[in-house]
CSV table of C-alpha atoms in Angstrom, one decimal:
chain,number,residue,atom,x,y,z
A,1,SER,CA,131.8,109.7,175.5
A,2,THR,CA,130.8,112.5,173.2
A,3,THR,CA,133.4,115.1,172.3
A,4,THR,CA,132.0,118.5,172.5
A,5,SER,CA,133.8,121.4,170.8
A,6,THR,CA,132.7,124.8,172.1
A,7,ARG,CA,133.7,127.5,169.7
A,8,SER,CA,132.9,131.1,169.7
A,9,SER,CA,132.2,131.1,166.0
A,10,GLY,CA,129.8,128.2,166.3
A,11,ARG,CA,128.0,129.8,169.2
A,12,ASP,CA,127.6,133.1,167.3
A,13,GLY,CA,126.3,131.2,164.3
A,14,ALA,CA,123.7,129.5,166.6
A,15,ASP,CA,122.7,132.8,168.0
A,16,GLU,CA,122.3,134.3,164.5
A,17,ARG,CA,120.0,131.3,163.5
A,18,GLY,CA,117.9,132.0,166.6
A,19,GLY,CA,117.1,135.5,165.5
A,20,GLY,CA,117.0,138.5,167.8
A,21,GLY,CA,115.7,136.6,170.7
A,22,GLY,CA,118.0,133.6,170.2
A,23,GLY,CA,121.1,134.8,172.1
A,24,GLY,CA,122.7,132.9,175.0
A,25,SER,CA,122.0,133.4,178.7
A,26,ALA,CA,124.5,136.3,179.0
A,27,ALA,CA,122.7,138.3,176.3
A,28,LEU,CA,119.4,137.6,177.9
A,29,GLY,CA,120.8,138.8,181.2
A,30,ARG,CA,122.1,142.0,179.7
A,31,THR,CA,118.7,142.7,178.1
A,32,TRP,CA,117.0,142.2,181.4
A,33,TRP,CA,119.2,144.6,183.3
A,34,GLU,CA,119.4,147.3,180.7
A,35,THR,CA,115.6,147.5,180.2
A,36,ALA,CA,114.6,147.1,183.8
A,37,SER,CA,114.2,150.8,184.4
A,38,ALA,CA,112.3,151.3,181.1
A,39,ALA,CA,110.0,148.4,181.8
A,40,ALA,CA,108.6,150.3,184.8
A,41,THR,CA,107.1,152.9,182.5
A,42,ARG,CA,106.3,150.5,179.7
A,43,PRO,CA,103.7,147.9,180.9
A,44,ALA,CA,103.7,145.9,177.7
A,45,LEU,CA,107.5,145.4,177.8
A,46,GLN,CA,107.4,144.6,181.5
A,47,GLN,CA,104.7,142.0,181.0
A,48,GLU,CA,106.8,140.5,178.1
A,49,LEU,CA,109.9,140.3,180.3
A,50,MET,CA,108.0,138.7,183.1
A,51,THR,CA,106.7,136.1,180.7
A,52,LEU,CA,110.2,135.5,179.4
A,53,ALA,CA,111.5,135.1,182.9
A,54,LYS,CA,108.9,132.5,183.8
A,55,GLU,CA,109.0,130.3,180.7
A,56,PRO,CA,111.3,127.3,180.9
A,57,VAL,CA,114.8,127.4,179.5
A,58,TYR,CA,116.3,124.2,178.1
A,59,GLN,CA,119.9,123.2,178.1
A,60,VAL,CA,120.4,121.6,174.7
A,61,LEU,CA,123.2,120.2,172.6
A,62,GLU,CA,123.2,121.5,169.0
A,63,VAL,CA,124.8,119.6,166.1
A,64,ASN,CA,124.9,120.9,162.5
A,65,GLY,CA,125.5,119.1,159.2
A,66,ARG,CA,129.3,119.8,159.4
A,67,GLY,CA,129.5,117.8,162.6
A,68,ASP,CA,130.1,120.9,164.8
A,69,VAL,CA,128.8,120.4,168.4
A,70,TRP,CA,128.1,123.1,171.0
A,71,GLN,CA,125.9,123.6,174.1
A,72,ARG,CA,123.4,126.4,174.3
A,73,GLU,CA,120.5,127.6,176.3
A,74,VAL,CA,117.2,128.1,174.5
A,75,SER,CA,113.9,129.2,175.9
A,76,ARG,CA,110.6,127.8,174.8
A,77,ARG,CA,109.8,130.9,172.8
A,78,GLN,CA,113.1,130.8,171.0
A,79,LEU,CA,112.6,127.1,170.4
A,80,LEU,CA,109.2,127.7,168.8
A,81,LYS,CA,110.7,130.4,166.6
A,82,LEU,CA,113.7,128.3,165.5
A,83,SER,CA,111.7,125.2,164.6
A,84,GLY,CA,108.3,126.5,163.7
A,85,LEU,CA,106.6,124.1,166.1
A,86,THR,CA,103.6,124.6,168.4
A,87,GLN,CA,103.4,124.3,172.2
A,88,ARG,CA,101.8,120.9,171.9
A,89,ASP,CA,104.7,119.6,169.8
A,90,VAL,CA,107.3,120.9,172.3
A,91,ARG,CA,105.5,119.1,175.1
A,92,ARG,CA,105.9,115.8,173.2
A,93,ILE,CA,109.7,116.0,173.6
A,94,ASP,CA,109.9,117.9,176.9
A,95,PRO,CA,112.2,115.9,179.2
A,96,SER,CA,110.4,117.1,182.3
A,97,LEU,CA,107.2,115.4,181.0
A,98,TRP,CA,108.8,112.0,180.4
A,99,VAL,CA,106.0,110.2,182.4
A,100,THR,CA,103.3,111.3,180.1
A,101,ASN,CA,105.2,111.1,176.8
A,102,SER,CA,107.2,107.9,177.3
A,103,MET,CA,105.9,106.2,174.1
A,104,PRO,CA,108.4,106.3,171.2
A,105,ALA,CA,107.4,108.6,168.4
A,106,ILE,CA,108.9,110.2,165.3
A,107,LEU,CA,106.6,113.2,164.5
A,108,VAL,CA,107.0,115.0,161.2
A,109,ARG,CA,106.1,118.6,160.9
A,110,ASP,CA,106.4,121.1,158.0
A,111,SER,CA,109.9,122.3,158.9
A,112,ALA,CA,111.1,119.9,161.7
A,113,ILE,CA,111.1,116.3,162.9
A,114,LEU,CA,110.5,115.5,166.5
A,115,LEU,CA,112.3,112.4,168.0
A,116,ASN,CA,111.2,110.8,171.1
A,117,LEU,CA,113.0,107.4,171.4
A,118,GLY,CA,113.5,106.4,175.0
A,119,SER,CA,115.8,108.8,176.7
A,120,LEU,CA,116.5,110.6,173.4
A,121,ARG,CA,114.5,113.8,172.9
A,122,ALA,CA,115.5,115.9,169.9
A,123,ILE,CA,114.2,118.3,167.3
A,124,SER,CA,115.8,118.1,163.8
A,125,THR,CA,115.6,120.6,161.0
A,126,ALA,CA,117.2,120.6,157.6
A,127,GLU,CA,120.4,122.1,159.1
A,128,THR,CA,120.7,121.4,162.8
A,129,VAL,CA,119.4,119.1,165.5
A,130,LEU,CA,118.7,120.2,169.1
A,131,ILE,CA,119.2,117.4,171.7
A,132,PHE,CA,117.5,117.7,175.1
A,133,ASP,CA,118.9,116.0,178.2
A,134,TYR,CA,122.1,115.3,176.3
A,135,ASN,CA,123.8,113.6,179.3
A,136,SER,CA,121.4,110.6,179.1
A,137,VAL,CA,122.6,107.3,177.7
A,138,GLY,CA,120.3,107.5,174.7
A,139,ALA,CA,121.4,111.0,173.8
A,140,GLN,CA,125.1,110.2,174.1
A,141,SER,CA,124.7,107.0,172.0
A,142,PHE,CA,122.8,109.0,169.4
A,143,VAL,CA,125.4,111.8,169.2
A,144,GLU,CA,128.2,109.3,168.8
A,145,VAL,CA,126.4,107.5,165.9
A,146,LEU,CA,125.4,110.8,164.3
A,147,LEU,CA,128.9,112.3,164.3
A,148,GLU,CA,130.4,109.2,162.9
A,149,ARG,CA,127.9,109.1,160.0
A,150,LEU,CA,128.4,112.8,159.3
A,151,ARG,CA,132.2,112.2,159.2
A,152,LEU,CA,131.6,109.4,156.7
A,153,ASP,CA,129.3,111.6,154.6
A,154,ALA,CA,131.9,114.3,154.5
A,155,ASP,CA,134.4,111.8,153.1
A,156,VAL,CA,131.9,110.6,150.5
A,157,SER,CA,131.1,114.2,149.5
A,158,ILE,CA,134.8,115.0,149.1
A,159,SER,CA,135.2,111.9,146.8
A,160,GLY,CA,132.3,113.1,144.7
A,161,GLY,CA,129.6,110.8,146.0
A,162,PRO,CA,125.9,111.8,146.6
A,163,ALA,CA,125.2,113.6,149.8
A,164,VAL,CA,122.6,112.2,152.2
A,165,PRO,CA,120.1,114.7,153.6
A,166,PHE,CA,120.9,115.8,157.1
A,167,GLU,CA,117.4,115.1,158.6
A,168,LEU,CA,117.6,111.5,157.2
A,169,GLU,CA,121.0,111.0,158.8
A,170,VAL,CA,119.4,112.2,162.1
A,171,VAL,CA,116.5,109.9,161.9
A,172,GLU,CA,118.6,106.9,160.9
A,173,SER,CA,121.2,107.6,163.6
A,174,ALA,CA,118.3,107.7,166.2
A,175,LEU,CA,117.0,104.4,165.0
A,176,ILE,CA,120.5,102.9,164.9
A,177,SER,CA,121.3,104.0,168.5
A,178,ARG,CA,117.9,102.8,169.7
A,179,THR,CA,118.0,99.3,168.1
A,180,GLN,CA,121.7,98.8,169.1
A,181,ARG,CA,120.8,99.5,172.7
A,182,LEU,CA,117.9,97.0,172.5
A,183,GLU,CA,120.0,94.4,170.9
A,184,SER,CA,122.8,95.0,173.4
A,185,ALA,CA,120.3,94.5,176.3
A,186,LEU,CA,119.1,91.3,174.6
A,187,MET,CA,122.7,90.0,174.3
A,188,ASP,CA,123.2,90.6,178.0
A,189,ILE,CA,120.1,88.8,179.1
A,190,GLU,CA,120.0,85.9,176.7
A,191,PRO,CA,123.1,84.0,178.1
A,192,ARG,CA,121.8,84.4,181.7
A,193,VAL,CA,118.4,83.0,180.8
A,194,LEU,CA,119.9,80.1,178.8
A,195,SER,CA,122.2,79.1,181.6
A,196,LEU,CA,119.3,79.3,184.1
A,197,LEU,CA,117.2,77.0,181.9
A,198,GLU,CA,120.0,74.4,182.1
A,199,VAL,CA,120.6,74.7,185.8
A,200,LEU,CA,117.2,75.2,187.4
A,201,PRO,CA,115.7,71.7,186.8
A,202,ILE,CA,118.7,70.3,188.7
A,203,ARG,CA,119.4,73.0,191.3
A,204,LEU,CA,116.4,74.7,192.8
A,205,THR,CA,118.1,77.3,195.0
A,206,ALA,CA,116.9,80.7,196.2
A,207,ASP,CA,119.6,82.5,194.2
A,208,ASN,CA,118.7,80.8,190.9
A,209,LEU,CA,115.0,81.5,191.4
A,210,GLU,CA,115.7,85.2,192.2
A,211,GLU,CA,117.9,85.4,189.1
A,212,LEU,CA,115.1,83.9,187.0
A,213,ARG,CA,112.7,86.4,188.4
A,214,LEU,CA,115.0,89.4,187.6
A,215,SER,CA,115.7,88.0,184.1
A,216,LYS,CA,112.0,87.6,183.4
A,217,GLN,CA,111.4,91.2,184.5
A,218,ALA,CA,114.1,92.4,182.2
A,219,LEU,CA,112.7,90.4,179.3
A,220,VAL,CA,109.3,91.9,179.9
A,221,GLU,CA,110.7,95.4,179.8
A,222,LEU,CA,112.8,94.7,176.8
A,223,GLY,CA,109.9,93.2,174.9
A,224,SER,CA,107.7,96.1,175.7
A,225,LYS,CA,110.3,98.6,174.4
A,226,ALA,CA,111.0,96.6,171.2
A,227,GLY,CA,107.2,96.2,170.7
A,228,ALA,CA,106.6,99.9,171.1
A,229,LEU,CA,109.3,100.8,168.6
A,230,ARG,CA,108.1,98.2,166.2
A,231,GLN,CA,104.5,99.5,166.4
A,232,MET,CA,105.8,103.1,165.7
A,233,LEU,CA,107.7,102.0,162.6
A,234,LEU,CA,104.7,100.0,161.4
A,235,GLU,CA,102.5,103.1,161.7
A,236,LEU,CA,105.0,105.3,159.9
A,237,LEU,CA,105.2,102.8,157.0
A,238,GLU,CA,101.5,102.6,156.8
A,239,HIS,CA,101.2,106.4,156.5
A,240,THR,CA,103.2,107.1,153.4
A,241,ASN,CA,102.4,110.8,153.7
A,242,GLU,CA,104.7,111.0,156.8
A,243,LEU,CA,107.6,109.6,154.7
A,244,ARG,CA,106.9,112.1,152.0
A,245,ARG,CA,106.9,114.9,154.5
A,246,ILE,CA,110.4,113.8,155.8
A,247,THR,CA,111.7,114.0,152.2
A,248,ALA,CA,110.0,117.4,151.6
A,249,ILE,CA,111.8,119.1,154.5
A,250,ASP,CA,115.2,119.0,152.8
A,251,ARG,CA,114.0,119.2,149.2
A,252,GLN,CA,112.1,122.4,149.7
A,253,CYS,CA,109.0,120.6,148.4
A,254,ARG,CA,105.6,120.2,149.9
A,255,VAL,CA,103.0,117.4,149.8
A,256,ASN,CA,99.6,118.2,148.5
A,257,LYS,CA,96.3,116.8,149.7
A,258,ASP,CA,96.6,113.9,147.2
A,259,GLY,CA,99.9,112.9,148.7
A,260,ALA,CA,102.0,113.9,145.7
A,261,PHE,CA,105.1,116.0,145.7
A,262,GLU,CA,105.0,119.6,144.5
A,263,CYS,CA,108.6,120.8,143.9
A,264,LEU,CA,110.1,123.7,141.9
A,265,THR,CA,111.4,121.4,139.1
A,266,ALA,CA,110.7,118.0,137.8
A,267,ALA,CA,114.3,116.9,138.8
A,268,ASP,CA,113.5,117.8,142.4
A,269,THR,CA,110.3,115.8,142.2
A,270,LEU,CA,112.2,112.8,140.9
A,271,LEU,CA,114.9,113.1,143.6
A,272,ALA,CA,112.2,113.4,146.2
A,273,GLU,CA,110.4,110.2,145.0
A,274,GLU,CA,113.7,108.3,145.0
A,275,GLU,CA,114.5,109.6,148.5
A,276,GLU,CA,111.1,108.5,149.7
A,277,GLN,CA,111.8,105.0,148.6
A,278,GLU,CA,115.2,105.1,150.4
A,279,ILE,CA,113.5,106.3,153.6
A,280,GLU,CA,110.9,103.5,153.3
A,281,MET,CA,113.7,100.9,152.9
A,282,VAL,CA,115.5,102.3,155.9
A,283,PHE,CA,112.4,102.1,158.1
A,284,GLU,CA,111.7,98.5,156.8
A,285,TYR,CA,115.3,97.5,157.7
A,286,TYR,CA,115.0,98.7,161.3
A,287,LEU,CA,111.5,97.3,161.5
A,288,GLN,CA,113.0,93.9,160.8
A,289,ARG,CA,115.7,94.4,163.5
A,290,CYS,CA,113.0,95.3,166.0
A,291,GLU,CA,110.9,92.3,164.9
A,292,SER,CA,113.9,90.1,165.5
A,293,CYS,CA,114.7,91.6,168.9
A,294,HIS,CA,111.1,91.5,170.0
A,295,GLY,CA,110.6,87.9,168.8
A,296,GLN,CA,113.8,86.7,170.5
A,297,SER,CA,112.8,88.4,173.8
A,298,GLU,CA,109.3,86.9,173.6
A,299,LYS,CA,110.8,83.5,172.9
A,300,LEU,CA,113.1,83.7,175.9
A,301,LEU,CA,110.2,85.0,178.0
A,302,ASP,CA,108.0,82.1,177.0
A,303,SER,CA,110.9,79.7,178.0
A,304,ALA,CA,111.2,81.4,181.3
A,305,LYS,CA,107.5,81.2,181.9
A,306,GLU,CA,107.5,77.5,181.0
A,307,MET,CA,110.4,77.0,183.4
A,308,GLU,CA,108.4,78.7,186.1
A,309,ASP,CA,105.5,76.4,185.5
A,310,SER,CA,107.8,73.4,185.6
A,311,ILE,CA,109.2,74.6,188.9
A,312,ALA,CA,105.8,75.2,190.3
A,313,VAL,CA,104.8,71.6,189.3
A,314,ASN,CA,108.0,70.2,190.8
A,315,LEU,CA,107.5,72.1,194.0
A,316,SER,CA,103.9,70.9,194.2
A,317,SER,CA,105.0,67.4,193.8
A,318,ARG,CA,107.6,67.8,196.6
A,319,ARG,CA,104.9,69.3,198.8
A,320,LEU,CA,102.7,66.3,198.1
A,321,GLU,CA,105.5,63.9,199.1
A,322,VAL,CA,106.1,65.8,202.3
A,323,GLY,CA,102.4,65.8,203.0
A,324,ARG,CA,102.2,62.0,202.5
A,325,LEU,CA,105.2,61.5,204.8
A,326,GLU,CA,103.6,63.7,207.5
A,327,LEU,CA,100.4,61.6,207.2
A,328,LEU,CA,102.3,58.3,207.6
A,329,LEU,CA,104.1,59.7,210.6
A,330,GLN,CA,100.8,60.8,212.1
A,331,VAL,CA,99.4,57.3,211.6
A,332,GLY,CA,102.4,55.7,213.2
A,333,THR,CA,102.2,58.1,216.0
A,334,PHE,CA,98.6,57.2,216.6
A,335,ALA,CA,99.4,53.5,216.7
A,336,ALA,CA,102.3,54.0,219.1
A,337,ALA,CA,100.1,56.2,221.3
A,338,LEU,CA,97.6,53.3,221.7
A,339,GLY,CA,100.4,51.0,222.7
A,340,ALA,CA,101.6,53.6,225.2
A,341,LEU,CA,98.0,53.7,226.6
A,342,ILE,CA,98.0,50.0,227.2
A,343,ALA,CA,101.5,50.2,228.8
A,344,GLY,CA,100.3,53.0,231.0
A,345,ILE,CA,97.3,50.9,232.2
A,346,PHE,CA,99.7,48.1,233.1
A,347,GLY,CA,102.0,50.5,234.8
A,348,MET,CA,99.3,51.7,237.3
A,349,ASN,CA,99.4,50.3,240.8
A,350,LEU,CA,96.5,47.8,240.4
A,351,ARG,CA,96.1,44.8,242.6
A,352,ASN,CA,95.9,42.2,239.8
A,353,ARG,CA,99.3,40.6,240.5
A,354,LEU,CA,100.1,40.6,236.7
A,355,GLU,CA,103.1,42.9,237.2
A,356,GLU,CA,104.8,40.1,239.0
A,357,SER,CA,104.3,37.6,236.2
A,358,ALA,CA,107.0,37.3,233.5
A,359,LEU,CA,104.6,35.7,231.1
A,360,ALA,CA,102.2,38.6,231.4
A,361,PHE,CA,105.0,41.1,230.7
A,362,TRP,CA,106.1,39.4,227.5
A,363,THR,CA,102.5,38.8,226.4
A,364,ALA,CA,101.6,42.5,226.9
A,365,THR,CA,104.8,43.6,225.1
A,366,PHE,CA,104.3,41.5,222.0
A,367,GLY,CA,100.6,42.2,222.0
A,368,ILE,CA,101.3,46.0,222.0
A,369,VAL,CA,103.8,45.7,219.2
A,370,PHE,CA,101.7,43.4,217.1
A,371,GLY,CA,98.6,45.4,217.7
A,372,GLY,CA,100.3,48.7,216.8
A,373,VAL,CA,101.7,47.3,213.6
A,374,LEU,CA,98.4,45.8,212.7
A,375,LEU,CA,96.6,49.1,213.4
A,376,PHE,CA,99.1,51.0,211.3
A,377,LEU,CA,98.7,48.6,208.4
A,378,ALA,CA,94.9,48.7,208.7
A,379,MET,CA,94.9,52.5,208.6
A,380,LEU,CA,97.4,52.6,205.7
A,381,ALA,CA,95.1,50.2,203.7
A,382,TYR,CA,92.1,52.4,204.5
A,383,LEU,CA,93.9,55.6,203.4
A,384,LYS,CA,95.0,53.9,200.1
A,385,HIS,CA,91.5,52.6,199.5
A,386,ARG,CA,90.2,56.2,199.9
A,387,ARG,CA,93.1,57.4,197.6
A,388,ILE,CA,94.4,59.8,200.2
A,389,LEU,CA,97.8,58.2,199.9
């Protein structure tokens, strides 16, 4: 679980970064009550307060480059002011709109990076990252990975090593947490599917078939998630300008229309180009992991589908055998019914004196049995000739 340190100094620092309108809920409440009477005589302020009261307020978890973590409330207006985003950008990571923005995305803007990876919704700047719906599994996994990497970066910086830009740590931590969860899901499903593939040809039980159905459903979902993440990484690697814009956020550079860096010094330009190559290698690495996860899930899914086809053929063969047995029983029943008809005729009270003859009894008995068997064999030969049996 994520360890959250709520400190007054950290919260004050977060409020200062938010500007005059970036205070917590208590400050917002004081402003509301103190200006309530003045708002009655100032329509513009009254309208502004009504708008502020109606706009959504997000409960977010904020993490800075030092590894400090605290919770805060931020309205949509404050969020736009802090990150420099637009309303459309915020809707892409709004947790309340998860149905319409469920596809994974890493969106790069001039001063922020938007992360939408499963249940992880976050906005990263060069100094802090705001995490929405921080109690979700994806957000908790991301925070754990990010804090661990920030701690390692702090140790490297103390020893004199090069510092990794904060936004790059955020992006890589998000990719690490996402790929780890996909690989963990694959490791949970793979043994179950392999064991089912060994058992099902021998034991066709309802429990095994239901387990196969659930495993197949989980593989379809896993393959869809891994495929969507792979497609997103491919698109980022194809658009090199997006990689340059990630680098430009921390280096205080900008990317011109030709896709080249424009920095203050030549050294910054060289560092930005080296960092761009590093980001590209990071994305290629996680693309390979997604490819591996997606390929393995598709392979298991194909095996499960082949097993389903084999089971369907096996069941069809069994149904055919049952149908043949039913047809044989019906033929035998028909032959026996004819014998019963003859026995019924002899059992009627007719004045033919045959019921008193022992020879007639044994002749009728053997005739019925022989005729029934002969009729059964004749019908069986006919059915085989017509390839019904």
